[in-house]
Amino acid sequence: MSSNIRFAKDLYAAFARGDIPACIGMCDPEIQWREAEGHPYQPNGAAWIGPQVVLEKLFKRLGSEWDGFAVSVRTLHDAGEYVVAEGRYTGTYKPSGRSIDAQMCHVLRFRDGKLSSFQQYVDTGQLQAAMVKG
């Protein structure tokens, strides 16, 4: 197993057990994080730079706004300094009570054992529908 596949497995395992400090600790200080176009959390499409921004803009919101939010990785593909993850997101958006079960794909780039960039692909229409209150 390549070291980057191992890093990716460690990252997803930390997220699954709710160890967000470990997730943040696995990020490069200059990480560039991009959610899918049309994602409600990143409407302008500009990358978030740095682990603290990812913590504030994503992880804290996932923890407070969702019940049972989970990332189920089905396959990890080794592409050298990149790892491509395929899987699903599940969870219930608390304000609306609506659930998702959405296919996702992540493109992770590693540098010196740290996650240096993250690109998400997901059905943002499903996210938007779940995140409409009422």
PDB file of C-alpha atoms in Angstrom:
ATOM      1  CA  MET A   1       0.000   0.000   0.000  1.00  0.00           C
ATOM      2  CA  SER A   2       1.362   3.413  -0.919  1.00  0.00           C
ATOM      3  CA  SER A   3       1.995   5.919   1.835  1.00  0.00           C
ATOM      4  CA  ASN A   4      -0.619   8.280   0.344  1.00  0.00           C
ATOM      5  CA  ILE A   5      -3.292   5.567   0.437  1.00  0.00           C
ATOM      6  CA  ARG A   6      -2.333   4.964   4.073  1.00  0.00           C
ATOM      7  CA  PHE A   7      -2.578   8.734   4.785  1.00  0.00           C
ATOM      8  CA  ALA A   8      -6.025   8.830   3.131  1.00  0.00           C
ATOM      9  CA  LYS A   9      -7.232   5.817   5.162  1.00  0.00           C
ATOM     10  CA  ASP A  10      -5.953   7.460   8.352  1.00  0.00           C
ATOM     11  CA  LEU A  11      -7.742  10.711   7.477  1.00  0.00           C
ATOM     12  CA  TYR A  12     -11.096   9.031   6.808  1.00  0.00           C
ATOM     13  CA  ALA A  13     -10.738   6.849   9.919  1.00  0.00           C
ATOM     14  CA  ALA A  14     -10.115   9.937  12.072  1.00  0.00           C
ATOM     15  CA  PHE A  15     -13.197  11.634  10.593  1.00  0.00           C
ATOM     16  CA  ALA A  16     -15.316   8.508  11.158  1.00  0.00           C
ATOM     17  CA  ARG A  17     -14.427   8.405  14.853  1.00  0.00           C
ATOM     18  CA  GLY A  18     -15.077  12.165  15.199  1.00  0.00           C
ATOM     19  CA  ASP A  19     -11.416  13.042  15.781  1.00  0.00           C
ATOM     20  CA  ILE A  20     -11.474  16.410  14.029  1.00  0.00           C
ATOM     21  CA  PRO A  21      -8.237  17.597  15.714  1.00  0.00           C
ATOM     22  CA  ALA A  22      -6.473  14.626  14.080  1.00  0.00           C
ATOM     23  CA  CYS A  23      -8.033  15.511  10.701  1.00  0.00           C
ATOM     24  CA  ILE A  24      -6.864  19.098  11.016  1.00  0.00           C
ATOM     25  CA  GLY A  25      -3.434  17.887  12.120  1.00  0.00           C
ATOM     26  CA  MET A  26      -3.123  15.870   8.897  1.00  0.00           C
ATOM     27  CA  CYS A  27      -3.524  19.035   6.802  1.00  0.00           C
ATOM     28  CA  ASP A  28      -0.672  21.038   5.332  1.00  0.00           C
ATOM     29  CA  PRO A  29      -0.575  24.569   6.833  1.00  0.00           C
ATOM     30  CA  GLU A  30      -1.360  25.946   3.347  1.00  0.00           C
ATOM     31  CA  ILE A  31      -4.006  23.396   2.376  1.00  0.00           C
ATOM     32  CA  GLN A  32      -6.347  24.452  -0.431  1.00  0.00           C
ATOM     33  CA  TRP A  33      -9.824  23.014   0.188  1.00  0.00           C
ATOM     34  CA  ARG A  34     -12.570  23.178  -2.426  1.00  0.00           C
ATOM     35  CA  GLU A  35     -16.115  21.930  -2.062  1.00  0.00           C
ATOM     36  CA  ALA A  36     -18.103  21.044  -5.198  1.00  0.00           C
ATOM     37  CA  GLU A  37     -19.492  23.900  -7.299  1.00  0.00           C
ATOM     38  CA  GLY A  38     -22.871  24.917  -5.903  1.00  0.00           C
ATOM     39  CA  HIS A  39     -22.146  23.618  -2.401  1.00  0.00           C
ATOM     40  CA  PRO A  40     -24.148  25.636   0.157  1.00  0.00           C
ATOM     41  CA  TYR A  41     -21.109  26.002   2.450  1.00  0.00           C
ATOM     42  CA  GLN A  42     -18.841  27.442  -0.243  1.00  0.00           C
ATOM     43  CA  PRO A  43     -21.139  29.421  -2.541  1.00  0.00           C
ATOM     44  CA  ASN A  44     -18.489  31.648  -4.103  1.00  0.00           C
ATOM     45  CA  GLY A  45     -16.330  28.685  -5.124  1.00  0.00           C
ATOM     46  CA  ALA A  46     -13.115  30.198  -3.754  1.00  0.00           C
ATOM     47  CA  ALA A  47     -10.748  27.752  -2.067  1.00  0.00           C
ATOM     48  CA  TRP A  48     -10.433  27.808   1.682  1.00  0.00           C
ATOM     49  CA  ILE A  49      -6.763  28.189   2.601  1.00  0.00           C
ATOM     50  CA  GLY A  50      -5.386  26.718   5.817  1.00  0.00           C
ATOM     51  CA  PRO A  51      -6.650  24.128   8.318  1.00  0.00           C
ATOM     52  CA  GLN A  52      -8.258  26.683  10.659  1.00  0.00           C
ATOM     53  CA  VAL A  53     -10.501  27.960   7.861  1.00  0.00           C
ATOM     54  CA  VAL A  54     -11.545  24.380   7.004  1.00  0.00           C
ATOM     55  CA  LEU A  55     -12.304  23.763  10.680  1.00  0.00           C
ATOM     56  CA  GLU A  56     -14.453  26.919  10.966  1.00  0.00           C
ATOM     57  CA  LYS A  57     -16.238  26.767   7.601  1.00  0.00           C
ATOM     58  CA  LEU A  58     -16.784  23.021   7.313  1.00  0.00           C
ATOM     59  CA  PHE A  59     -16.085  20.722  10.244  1.00  0.00           C
ATOM     60  CA  LYS A  60     -17.786  22.861  12.909  1.00  0.00           C
ATOM     61  CA  ARG A  61     -20.858  23.257  10.707  1.00  0.00           C
ATOM     62  CA  LEU A  62     -21.038  19.543   9.921  1.00  0.00           C
ATOM     63  CA  GLY A  63     -20.877  18.808  13.646  1.00  0.00           C
ATOM     64  CA  SER A  64     -23.525  21.313  14.659  1.00  0.00           C
ATOM     65  CA  GLU A  65     -25.939  21.229  11.700  1.00  0.00           C
ATOM     66  CA  TRP A  66     -26.064  17.510  10.858  1.00  0.00           C
ATOM     67  CA  ASP A  67     -27.155  14.362  12.698  1.00  0.00           C
ATOM     68  CA  GLY A  68     -25.159  11.300  11.838  1.00  0.00           C
ATOM     69  CA  PHE A  69     -23.191  12.874   9.000  1.00  0.00           C
ATOM     70  CA  ALA A  70     -20.906  10.153   7.660  1.00  0.00           C
ATOM     71  CA  VAL A  71     -18.491   9.584   4.809  1.00  0.00           C
ATOM     72  CA  SER A  72     -18.454   5.966   3.642  1.00  0.00           C
ATOM     73  CA  VAL A  73     -15.448   5.407   1.413  1.00  0.00           C
ATOM     74  CA  ARG A  74     -15.893   2.468  -0.923  1.00  0.00           C
ATOM     75  CA  THR A  75     -12.733   2.718  -3.030  1.00  0.00           C
ATOM     76  CA  LEU A  76      -9.409   4.526  -2.841  1.00  0.00           C
ATOM     77  CA  HIS A  77      -7.429   4.881  -6.065  1.00  0.00           C
ATOM     78  CA  ASP A  78      -3.670   5.483  -5.916  1.00  0.00           C
ATOM     79  CA  ALA A  79      -2.612   8.155  -8.411  1.00  0.00           C
ATOM     80  CA  GLY A  80       0.855   9.008  -7.118  1.00  0.00           C
ATOM     81  CA  GLU A  81       0.724  12.211  -5.094  1.00  0.00           C
ATOM     82  CA  TYR A  82      -3.067  12.107  -5.537  1.00  0.00           C
ATOM     83  CA  VAL A  83      -5.616   9.714  -4.084  1.00  0.00           C
ATOM     84  CA  VAL A  84      -9.141   9.533  -5.491  1.00  0.00           C
ATOM     85  CA  ALA A  85     -11.816   8.442  -3.027  1.00  0.00           C
ATOM     86  CA  GLU A  86     -15.243   7.185  -4.098  1.00  0.00           C
ATOM     87  CA  GLY A  87     -18.095   6.686  -1.686  1.00  0.00           C
ATOM     88  CA  ARG A  88     -21.242   8.183  -0.194  1.00  0.00           C
ATOM     89  CA  TYR A  89     -22.355  10.861   2.244  1.00  0.00           C
ATOM     90  CA  THR A  90     -25.236  10.149   4.595  1.00  0.00           C
ATOM     91  CA  GLY A  91     -26.822  12.199   7.325  1.00  0.00           C
ATOM     92  CA  THR A  92     -29.785  14.328   8.321  1.00  0.00           C
ATOM     93  CA  TYR A  93     -29.737  18.122   8.203  1.00  0.00           C
ATOM     94  CA  LYS A  94     -31.107  19.168  11.612  1.00  0.00           C
ATOM     95  CA  PRO A  95     -32.888  22.417  10.648  1.00  0.00           C
ATOM     96  CA  SER A  96     -34.976  20.727   7.930  1.00  0.00           C
ATOM     97  CA  GLY A  97     -35.041  17.118   9.129  1.00  0.00           C
ATOM     98  CA  ARG A  98     -34.182  16.020   5.586  1.00  0.00           C
ATOM     99  CA  SER A  99     -31.673  13.268   4.895  1.00  0.00           C
ATOM    100  CA  ILE A 100     -29.115  12.688   2.183  1.00  0.00           C
ATOM    101  CA  ASP A 101     -27.556   9.588   0.676  1.00  0.00           C
ATOM    102  CA  ALA A 102     -25.328  11.109  -1.963  1.00  0.00           C
ATOM    103  CA  GLN A 103     -22.568   9.697  -4.110  1.00  0.00           C
ATOM    104  CA  MET A 104     -19.288  11.556  -3.596  1.00  0.00           C
ATOM    105  CA  CYS A 105     -15.790  11.678  -4.999  1.00  0.00           C
ATOM    106  CA  HIS A 106     -12.764  13.370  -3.437  1.00  0.00           C
ATOM    107  CA  VAL A 107      -9.442  14.147  -5.066  1.00  0.00           C
ATOM    108  CA  LEU A 108      -6.824  14.366  -2.326  1.00  0.00           C
ATOM    109  CA  ARG A 109      -3.297  15.599  -2.922  1.00  0.00           C
ATOM    110  CA  PHE A 110      -0.554  14.837  -0.438  1.00  0.00           C
ATOM    111  CA  ARG A 111       2.801  16.522   0.071  1.00  0.00           C
ATOM    112  CA  ASP A 112       5.316  15.337   2.660  1.00  0.00           C
ATOM    113  CA  GLY A 113       2.702  13.247   4.457  1.00  0.00           C
ATOM    114  CA  LYS A 114       0.151  16.063   4.750  1.00  0.00           C
ATOM    115  CA  LEU A 115      -3.056  16.753   2.839  1.00  0.00           C
ATOM    116  CA  SER A 116      -2.174  19.744   0.650  1.00  0.00           C
ATOM    117  CA  SER A 117      -5.337  19.987  -1.439  1.00  0.00           C
ATOM    118  CA  PHE A 118      -8.865  18.624  -1.372  1.00  0.00           C
ATOM    119  CA  GLN A 119     -11.442  18.739  -4.169  1.00  0.00           C
ATOM    120  CA  GLN A 120     -14.945  17.434  -3.570  1.00  0.00           C
ATOM    121  CA  TYR A 121     -17.463  16.278  -6.165  1.00  0.00           C
ATOM    122  CA  VAL A 122     -21.016  15.559  -5.014  1.00  0.00           C
ATOM    123  CA  ASP A 123     -24.638  15.990  -6.093  1.00  0.00           C
ATOM    124  CA  THR A 124     -25.012  19.501  -4.697  1.00  0.00           C
ATOM    125  CA  GLY A 125     -28.677  19.528  -5.725  1.00  0.00           C
ATOM    126  CA  GLN A 126     -29.286  16.832  -3.121  1.00  0.00           C
ATOM    127  CA  LEU A 127     -27.432  18.892  -0.504  1.00  0.00           C
ATOM    128  CA  GLN A 128     -29.354  22.037  -1.400  1.00  0.00           C
ATOM    129  CA  ALA A 129     -32.711  20.209  -1.237  1.00  0.00           C
ATOM    130  CA  ALA A 130     -31.877  18.788   2.196  1.00  0.00           C
ATOM    131  CA  MET A 131     -30.675  22.148   3.494  1.00  0.00           C
ATOM    132  CA  VAL A 132     -33.855  24.076   2.676  1.00  0.00           C
ATOM    133  CA  LYS A 133     -35.711  24.775   5.915  1.00  0.00           C
ATOM    134  CA  GLY A 134     -39.349  24.012   6.278  1.00  0.00           C
TER     135      GLY A 134
END
